[in-house]
Amino acid sequence: MASSVALFVPCYVDQFFPHVAIAALTVLERLGIQVDVPEGAACCGQPAANAGFAREGHSTIARFVDVYAPYERIIVLSGSCAVHVKQHAGEVAAHGGHADTAGAGVAERTTEFCSYLHDELGVDWIAGLGATYDGRVAVHIGCHALRGLGLAKPSELQVRPFDKVRALLGAVRGLEIVDLARPDECCGFGGTFAVAEPAVSTKMGRDRLRDVATHGAQALVSTDMSCVMHLDGLARRERMGLPMYHVAEVLAGTAGAR
Amino acid sequence: MSAPERSARDAILAAVREARPPAVARVEAPIASPTPAGNGGISRTDAFNAAGIAAGADVTVCARGDVARIVDAALGGARSVLSFSDVTPFAARVVVVVNEEDLVDDLHAAYARIDVRAHPFGAFVAGPSKTADIEQSLVIGAHGPKALSIVVGRA
Amino acid sequence: MTQRSFELPVVGASGRVDHPAAAAAFNADVARTEWHDASLWFVREKRDRAASTVPGWEELRARASAIKEHALTHLDEYLVQFEANATRNGMQVHWARDADEHNRIVHGILSAQGASRLVKSKSMLTEECGLNPYLEARGIEVVDTDLGERIVQLRGEGPSHIVMPAIHLRKEEVGDTFHDHLGTPAGLAEPNALAAAAREHLRQRFLAADCTLTGINFAIAETGGFVVCTNEGNADLGMALAPIHIASVGIEKIIPRVEDLGVFLRLLARSATGQAVTAYSTHVHGPREGQALHVVLVDNGRTRQLAREEFWRSLKCIRCGACMNTCPIYRRSGGHSYGSTVPGPIGSVLTPGLDLDRYATLPFASTLCGSCTAVCPVMIDLDTQLFRWRQRVVENGHVSLAKRASIDGATRVLDRPRLFRLLGAVARIGLRILPAPLARRAAGVWGRTREAPVPPPQSFRAWYRRHRGGAA
Ligand code: SF4
């Protein structure tokens, strides 16, 4: 076994947003975490499963379990992938020399990037990064990260307010967060939903962007590049000029550097 | 019950038994009613008053001896008055008279005190008849009473 | 009486509901879509404020869920108990396996008494059963007395929401309908005036009715009584006047005890409209003097849903509509786009159980954002159940249907070379995670309103190999 912490970079981040993965790796390394990015599992199987093809996607998540089983901690750079692994890796039964419990173990040991920083390293340690960002941003937490992983209090629930993403961004000097009219409205990506229901998906994205723009945000910071891929695609088509970053880029100090 | 209905009954009950998911036990713990402190420190009467106003009723708290006079006054301006019986829905205006000591904190307490079986027909009335079915605009008096007044008599 | 149109535009020649097409048609009118979305979001926000005033709201939800799970897992016992107590209270209890049996029972009660004028208060069950057209075809005049229901009835439509049936209509449209049917002045669109006209019109129907039919919100096994909740008081008016009262209820509406009502009534209206409680919460424990009171217990697919290990919890639903109000897809596609009696997230979970082929697109009309699950007063795991239905759609041999449901069919854009190059990146990535035809179609649909991500010079993996010395 190599290092005990692995970073999982979902395929679309690997292909389209390598700078986000580099930023995440940089942040973890600066915080003194030795991280592996093992080869052999490019996808967790979530897109196929959400489209109704969980059975077909089963070999994908089985491979994920194979590759990540040796690690003590599996940090996923996407809220929705993390939720998928946590909910479904346990369904991977014994195969190829792995014990029946390998999948359940992987599910248990999987976390998401922001959750890991907040829950296991703590905001004080993050402040040690000395990140700065000059500007007003809106925060978009992916729905699965929000309600599936509990990154913040969803607006529906009547519990004490908390927001781990804001807490992390609070450690960034100069960064100001604007409030939105609908704090956690879905952006309309939803995996294949974006192409299965293009009319509603597009409207949801445009509404989200309007909320961001009318509240004077100069940029959007998100926990999920899948939401960003959709929102940024809409914003660029409409020439909004609204840059979008992953939380990792802000913490690494590379937001705005591109 | 007709023969076909009896067989429908038996078929449905058999299907329910067949389908029955694993038993979930009943939770017996009582639900805590709000204490005055939990209620923002206000009294039960004030809480009732606020809730009544929010629901569109006018609530008057007065000395017990004044109750009759106030109800008479209300009657003077209304076509009829009724409490919890099946004539309530016709009235243009409803006045309910209640003793302060009969106010309770919430529905849990209410159900613990009343016997719903005692009358074939009994309603919790919370404000006048209303609708928001046209563009979410609140309209008072969709069918039943256009006003509800509650007179709380204090000993 | 206007014949109701149940042929919604969303149902294609195949007889299948095409939610994406109906949603696209709805969105073609941007102003209406935004107004519809804003109206429902307003209700959702009222719900948030109402819930925030209740200390222990989340515990209350958990308790409501537990009561319902207990009741549903002992449903046979509670049904029998309800029947015995209701009978003792002087009610006549009927059982109907399906919609047709329900309709025949209702018609039988009416014809036995020579009744021909029925006033109804809100009952989604009778919508589900298609009772109105059934009775109208047999010469019974049926008048829906809930204002919203009456509006859509006069228009020959079905309700687009289970709590706010006419939420899809502007007041001017209601004004036109009332002008045509009730003779209000042309152009009159002021809600108070329109409601006053409806009040007069319906008051006459109430007085003339020889039978009333109501829904039931909660049927209490312990006492053999039931509760009907309305804001308008229309159910009460019908019950107080008509010599025959028929109450139709799905078998899942049984709760064990009176004390359980405290839990449900505190949740219901707050979740539905943001009110503390509905204006009328009426408890019926027997007929008025001289009145005949019938209760019809209806299965119509409920025992089949109860038998489904993955979906039986959907029967906990108390029909508050909160999942619709919060659903970002429902708000932007309208209730009619679901082509089913119950729309929105809960409709997309209940309706596929009736006919999976016909309703195969509904489980896909969601981003699985989970907001529905978080507002639901009885904590139904709606997003999980939608996910499971997607798997069932594929497994039960509806693969091509699932593909069509998960990727919109229009692919014209693929013929245009520049766009195709631009979208090559999306297609490439899609190919890694989806079957090939899906991926290619996905790329085309994506590009209609969105730019594709700009492919970087190298992938993260390539960077990692160079900078971190090869594979781990
Ligand atoms: S599923 Fe839940 S939120 Fe939706 S209508 Fe039913 S009870 Fe209300």
Short mmCIF file of N, CA, C and O in Angstrom, two decimals, chain C residues 17-93:
data_model
loop_
_atom_site.label_atom_id
_atom_site.label_comp_id
_atom_site.label_asym_id
_atom_site.label_seq_id
_atom_site.Cartn_x
_atom_site.Cartn_y
_atom_site.Cartn_z
N VAL C 17 -46.89 9.19 -21.88
CA VAL C 17 -46.70 10.56 -21.46
C VAL C 17 -45.29 11.00 -21.85
O VAL C 17 -44.31 10.31 -21.54
N ASP C 18 -45.18 12.12 -22.54
CA ASP C 18 -43.88 12.64 -22.95
C ASP C 18 -43.59 13.90 -22.16
O ASP C 18 -43.87 15.02 -22.62
N HIS C 19 -43.06 13.73 -20.96
CA HIS C 19 -42.86 14.89 -20.10
C HIS C 19 -41.92 15.92 -20.71
O HIS C 19 -42.22 17.12 -20.68
N PRO C 20 -40.79 15.51 -21.29
CA PRO C 20 -39.89 16.53 -21.87
C PRO C 20 -40.58 17.38 -22.93
O PRO C 20 -40.38 18.61 -22.96
N ALA C 21 -41.41 16.76 -23.78
CA ALA C 21 -42.09 17.54 -24.82
C ALA C 21 -43.10 18.50 -24.21
O ALA C 21 -43.19 19.67 -24.60
N ALA C 22 -43.85 18.02 -23.22
CA ALA C 22 -44.84 18.88 -22.57
C ALA C 22 -44.16 20.03 -21.82
O ALA C 22 -44.64 21.16 -21.82
N ALA C 23 -43.03 19.71 -21.21
CA ALA C 23 -42.29 20.74 -20.47
C ALA C 23 -41.72 21.78 -21.42
O ALA C 23 -41.72 22.98 -21.13
N ALA C 24 -41.25 21.32 -22.57
CA ALA C 24 -40.72 22.26 -23.57
C ALA C 24 -41.83 23.18 -24.05
O ALA C 24 -41.62 24.39 -24.21
N ALA C 25 -43.02 22.62 -24.27
CA ALA C 25 -44.15 23.43 -24.71
C ALA C 25 -44.49 24.47 -23.64
O ALA C 25 -44.76 25.64 -23.95
N PHE C 26 -44.47 24.07 -22.39
CA PHE C 26 -44.76 24.99 -21.28
C PHE C 26 -43.75 26.12 -21.26
O PHE C 26 -44.10 27.30 -21.12
N ASN C 27 -42.48 25.78 -21.44
CA ASN C 27 -41.40 26.76 -21.37
C ASN C 27 -41.35 27.71 -22.57
O ASN C 27 -40.65 28.72 -22.52
N ALA C 28 -42.09 27.35 -23.62
CA ALA C 28 -42.11 28.24 -24.79
C ALA C 28 -42.66 29.61 -24.40
O ALA C 28 -42.30 30.63 -24.97
N ASP C 29 -43.55 29.64 -23.40
CA ASP C 29 -44.06 30.91 -22.88
C ASP C 29 -43.24 31.27 -21.64
O ASP C 29 -43.54 30.85 -20.53
N VAL C 30 -42.19 32.04 -21.87
CA VAL C 30 -41.24 32.32 -20.80
C VAL C 30 -41.90 33.08 -19.65
O VAL C 30 -41.70 32.76 -18.48
N ALA C 31 -42.73 34.07 -20.00
CA ALA C 31 -43.35 34.88 -18.95
C ALA C 31 -44.24 34.02 -18.05
O ALA C 31 -44.22 34.14 -16.83
N ARG C 32 -44.99 33.12 -18.66
CA ARG C 32 -45.87 32.26 -17.87
C ARG C 32 -45.05 31.31 -17.00
O ARG C 32 -45.36 31.07 -15.84
N THR C 33 -43.98 30.78 -17.58
CA THR C 33 -43.13 29.86 -16.81
C THR C 33 -42.58 30.58 -15.58
O THR C 33 -42.58 30.03 -14.47
N GLU C 34 -42.14 31.81 -15.78
CA GLU C 34 -41.55 32.54 -14.65
C GLU C 34 -42.61 32.90 -13.61
O GLU C 34 -42.35 32.84 -12.41
N TRP C 35 -43.77 33.22 -14.08
CA TRP C 35 -44.85 33.55 -13.14
C TRP C 35 -45.26 32.31 -12.34
O TRP C 35 -45.44 32.35 -11.11
N HIS C 36 -45.37 31.18 -13.02
CA HIS C 36 -45.74 29.92 -12.37
C HIS C 36 -44.69 29.54 -11.33
O HIS C 36 -45.00 29.21 -10.18
N ASP C 37 -43.44 29.64 -11.73
CA ASP C 37 -42.34 29.33 -10.82
C ASP C 37 -42.38 30.25 -9.59
O ASP C 37 -42.27 29.78 -8.46
N ALA C 38 -42.60 31.53 -9.82
CA ALA C 38 -42.60 32.49 -8.71
C ALA C 38 -43.79 32.24 -7.77
O ALA C 38 -43.65 32.33 -6.55
N SER C 39 -44.96 31.92 -8.33
CA SER C 39 -46.14 31.67 -7.49
C SER C 39 -45.89 30.52 -6.54
O SER C 39 -46.22 30.56 -5.36
N LEU C 40 -45.30 29.45 -7.05
CA LEU C 40 -45.08 28.27 -6.23
C LEU C 40 -43.93 28.47 -5.25
O LEU C 40 -43.98 27.98 -4.12
N TRP C 41 -42.92 29.22 -5.69
CA TRP C 41 -41.82 29.49 -4.77
C TRP C 41 -42.30 30.33 -3.59
O TRP C 41 -41.86 30.14 -2.45
N PHE C 42 -43.24 31.22 -3.86
CA PHE C 42 -43.85 32.03 -2.81
C PHE C 42 -44.50 31.11 -1.76
O PHE C 42 -44.35 31.32 -0.55
N VAL C 43 -45.19 30.08 -2.22
CA VAL C 43 -45.83 29.14 -1.29
C VAL C 43 -44.77 28.35 -0.53
O VAL C 43 -44.88 28.11 0.67
N ARG C 44 -43.74 27.97 -1.24
CA ARG C 44 -42.64 27.24 -0.58
C ARG C 44 -42.03 28.10 0.54
O ARG C 44 -41.75 27.62 1.64
N GLU C 45 -41.85 29.39 0.28
CA GLU C 45 -41.28 30.27 1.31
C GLU C 45 -42.22 30.45 2.49
O GLU C 45 -41.79 30.52 3.64
N LYS C 46 -43.54 30.49 2.18
CA LYS C 46 -44.50 30.58 3.29
C LYS C 46 -44.40 29.32 4.15
O LYS C 46 -44.50 29.36 5.37
N ARG C 47 -44.24 28.20 3.48
CA ARG C 47 -44.07 26.92 4.19
C ARG C 47 -42.84 26.99 5.10
O ARG C 47 -42.89 26.56 6.26
N ASP C 48 -41.74 27.53 4.60
CA ASP C 48 -40.52 27.61 5.42
C ASP C 48 -40.77 28.44 6.67
O ASP C 48 -40.36 28.07 7.77
N ARG C 49 -41.44 29.59 6.48
CA ARG C 49 -41.69 30.45 7.64
C ARG C 49 -42.60 29.76 8.64
O ARG C 49 -42.38 29.81 9.85
N ALA C 50 -43.64 29.07 8.14
CA ALA C 50 -44.57 28.39 9.04
C ALA C 50 -43.86 27.28 9.81
O ALA C 50 -44.04 27.11 11.01
N ALA C 51 -43.03 26.53 9.09
CA ALA C 51 -42.33 25.41 9.75
C ALA C 51 -41.36 25.95 10.80
O ALA C 51 -41.17 25.34 11.85
N SER C 52 -40.78 27.11 10.52
CA SER C 52 -39.78 27.64 11.44
C SER C 52 -40.39 28.09 12.77
O SER C 52 -39.68 28.24 13.76
N THR C 53 -41.73 28.30 12.79
CA THR C 53 -42.35 28.72 14.05
C THR C 53 -42.65 27.54 14.97
O THR C 53 -43.08 27.75 16.10
N VAL C 54 -42.48 26.33 14.48
CA VAL C 54 -42.82 25.16 15.30
C VAL C 54 -41.56 24.57 15.91
O VAL C 54 -40.72 24.03 15.20
N PRO C 55 -41.43 24.69 17.23
CA PRO C 55 -40.26 24.05 17.84
C PRO C 55 -40.38 22.54 17.63
O PRO C 55 -41.47 21.97 17.75
N GLY C 56 -39.29 21.90 17.29
CA GLY C 56 -39.33 20.45 17.11
C GLY C 56 -39.99 20.02 15.82
O GLY C 56 -40.56 18.93 15.73
N TRP C 57 -39.93 20.88 14.81
CA TRP C 57 -40.55 20.54 13.50
C TRP C 57 -40.01 19.23 12.95
O TRP C 57 -40.78 18.39 12.48
N GLU C 58 -38.70 19.05 12.99
CA GLU C 58 -38.12 17.83 12.40
C GLU C 58 -38.53 16.59 13.19
O GLU C 58 -38.75 15.53 12.61
N GLU C 59 -38.68 16.72 14.50
CA GLU C 59 -39.15 15.59 15.31
C GLU C 59 -40.60 15.26 14.95
O GLU C 59 -41.00 14.10 14.93
N LEU C 60 -41.36 16.33 14.69
CA LEU C 60 -42.77 16.13 14.31
C LEU C 60 -42.86 15.35 13.00
O LEU C 60 -43.68 14.44 12.83
N ARG C 61 -41.99 15.71 12.04
CA ARG C 61 -41.96 14.98 10.76
C ARG C 61 -41.60 13.51 11.00
O ARG C 61 -42.21 12.61 10.42
N ALA C 62 -40.61 13.31 11.85
CA ALA C 62 -40.17 11.93 12.10
C ALA C 62 -41.31 11.14 12.74
O ALA C 62 -41.53 9.96 12.42
N ARG C 63 -42.06 11.80 13.63
CA ARG C 63 -43.16 11.11 14.29
C ARG C 63 -44.27 10.79 13.28
O ARG C 63 -44.82 9.68 13.28
N ALA C 64 -44.56 11.75 12.42
CA ALA C 64 -45.60 11.52 11.41
C ALA C 64 -45.21 10.34 10.53
O ALA C 64 -46.04 9.47 10.21
N SER C 65 -43.96 10.30 10.15
CA SER C 65 -43.47 9.20 9.32
C SER C 65 -43.61 7.87 10.06
O SER C 65 -44.08 6.87 9.50
N ALA C 66 -43.25 7.87 11.33
CA ALA C 66 -43.32 6.63 12.11
C ALA C 66 -44.77 6.16 12.27
O ALA C 66 -45.04 4.95 12.17
N ILE C 67 -45.68 7.09 12.50
CA ILE C 67 -47.09 6.70 12.64
C ILE C 67 -47.57 6.06 11.34
O ILE C 67 -48.24 5.01 11.34
N LYS C 68 -47.24 6.69 10.23
CA LYS C 68 -47.69 6.16 8.94
C LYS C 68 -47.05 4.80 8.65
O LYS C 68 -47.70 3.90 8.11
N GLU C 69 -45.77 4.64 8.97
CA GLU C 69 -45.12 3.36 8.70
C GLU C 69 -45.73 2.27 9.56
O GLU C 69 -45.94 1.13 9.12
N HIS C 70 -46.02 2.63 10.81
CA HIS C 70 -46.70 1.66 11.68
C HIS C 70 -48.07 1.30 11.10
O HIS C 70 -48.43 0.12 11.00
N ALA C 71 -48.81 2.33 10.70
CA ALA C 71 -50.17 2.08 10.19
C ALA C 71 -50.13 1.22 8.93
O ALA C 71 -50.91 0.28 8.78
N LEU C 72 -49.21 1.54 8.01
CA LEU C 72 -49.16 0.81 6.74
C LEU C 72 -48.69 -0.63 6.92
O LEU C 72 -49.05 -1.50 6.13
N THR C 73 -47.89 -0.87 7.95
CA THR C 73 -47.42 -2.24 8.17
C THR C 73 -48.41 -3.03 9.04
O THR C 73 -48.15 -4.19 9.37
N HIS C 74 -49.49 -2.40 9.43
CA HIS C 74 -50.58 -3.11 10.15
C HIS C 74 -51.91 -2.74 9.52
O HIS C 74 -52.94 -2.69 10.19
N LEU C 75 -51.87 -2.46 8.24
CA LEU C 75 -53.02 -1.85 7.59
C LEU C 75 -54.27 -2.74 7.64
O LEU C 75 -55.38 -2.24 7.82
N ASP C 76 -54.10 -4.05 7.47
CA ASP C 76 -55.26 -4.93 7.51
C ASP C 76 -56.00 -4.80 8.83
O ASP C 76 -57.22 -4.66 8.88
N GLU C 77 -55.24 -4.77 9.94
CA GLU C 77 -55.87 -4.65 11.25
C GLU C 77 -56.61 -3.32 11.39
O GLU C 77 -57.74 -3.26 11.88
N TYR C 78 -55.96 -2.25 10.96
CA TYR C 78 -56.59 -0.94 11.13
C TYR C 78 -57.79 -0.74 10.20
O TYR C 78 -58.74 -0.05 10.57
N LEU C 79 -57.74 -1.36 9.03
CA LEU C 79 -58.90 -1.26 8.14
C LEU C 79 -60.12 -1.95 8.76
O LEU C 79 -61.24 -1.41 8.74
N VAL C 80 -59.89 -3.12 9.31
CA VAL C 80 -60.99 -3.86 9.93
C VAL C 80 -61.53 -3.10 11.14
O VAL C 80 -62.74 -3.00 11.34
N GLN C 81 -60.61 -2.54 11.91
CA GLN C 81 -61.02 -1.76 13.08
C GLN C 81 -61.83 -0.53 12.66
O GLN C 81 -62.87 -0.22 13.26
N PHE C 82 -61.36 0.14 11.63
CA PHE C 82 -62.08 1.31 11.15
C PHE C 82 -63.48 0.91 10.70
O PHE C 82 -64.48 1.56 11.04
N GLU C 83 -63.54 -0.16 9.94
CA GLU C 83 -64.84 -0.60 9.40
C GLU C 83 -65.83 -0.88 10.53
O GLU C 83 -66.99 -0.43 10.50
N ALA C 84 -65.36 -1.60 11.56
CA ALA C 84 -66.25 -1.96 12.67
C ALA C 84 -66.73 -0.71 13.39
O ALA C 84 -67.93 -0.55 13.67
N ASN C 85 -65.81 0.21 13.68
CA ASN C 85 -66.20 1.41 14.43
C ASN C 85 -67.05 2.36 13.61
O ASN C 85 -67.99 2.97 14.12
N ALA C 86 -66.73 2.48 12.33
CA ALA C 86 -67.53 3.35 11.46
C ALA C 86 -68.95 2.81 11.35
O ALA C 86 -69.92 3.57 11.39
N THR C 87 -69.05 1.49 11.22
CA THR C 87 -70.38 0.87 11.13
C THR C 87 -71.17 1.15 12.41
O THR C 87 -72.34 1.49 12.39
N ARG C 88 -70.48 0.99 13.55
CA ARG C 88 -71.12 1.26 14.83
C ARG C 88 -71.59 2.72 14.89
O ARG C 88 -72.60 3.03 15.50
N ASN C 89 -70.84 3.62 14.25
CA ASN C 89 -71.21 5.04 14.24
C ASN C 89 -72.35 5.34 13.26
O ASN C 89 -72.71 6.50 13.08
N GLY C 90 -72.84 4.32 12.58
CA GLY C 90 -73.97 4.55 11.68
C GLY C 90 -73.57 4.83 10.24
O GLY C 90 -74.38 5.29 9.44
N MET C 91 -72.32 4.59 9.91
CA MET C 91 -71.89 4.78 8.52
C MET C 91 -72.02 3.45 7.78
O MET C 91 -71.93 2.38 8.38
N GLN C 92 -72.21 3.55 6.47
CA GLN C 92 -72.19 2.35 5.64
C GLN C 92 -70.85 2.28 4.92
O GLN C 92 -70.48 3.20 4.19
N VAL C 93 -70.12 1.22 5.17
CA VAL C 93 -68.77 1.11 4.63
C VAL C 93 -68.77 0.22 3.39
O VAL C 93 -69.33 -0.88 3.40
#
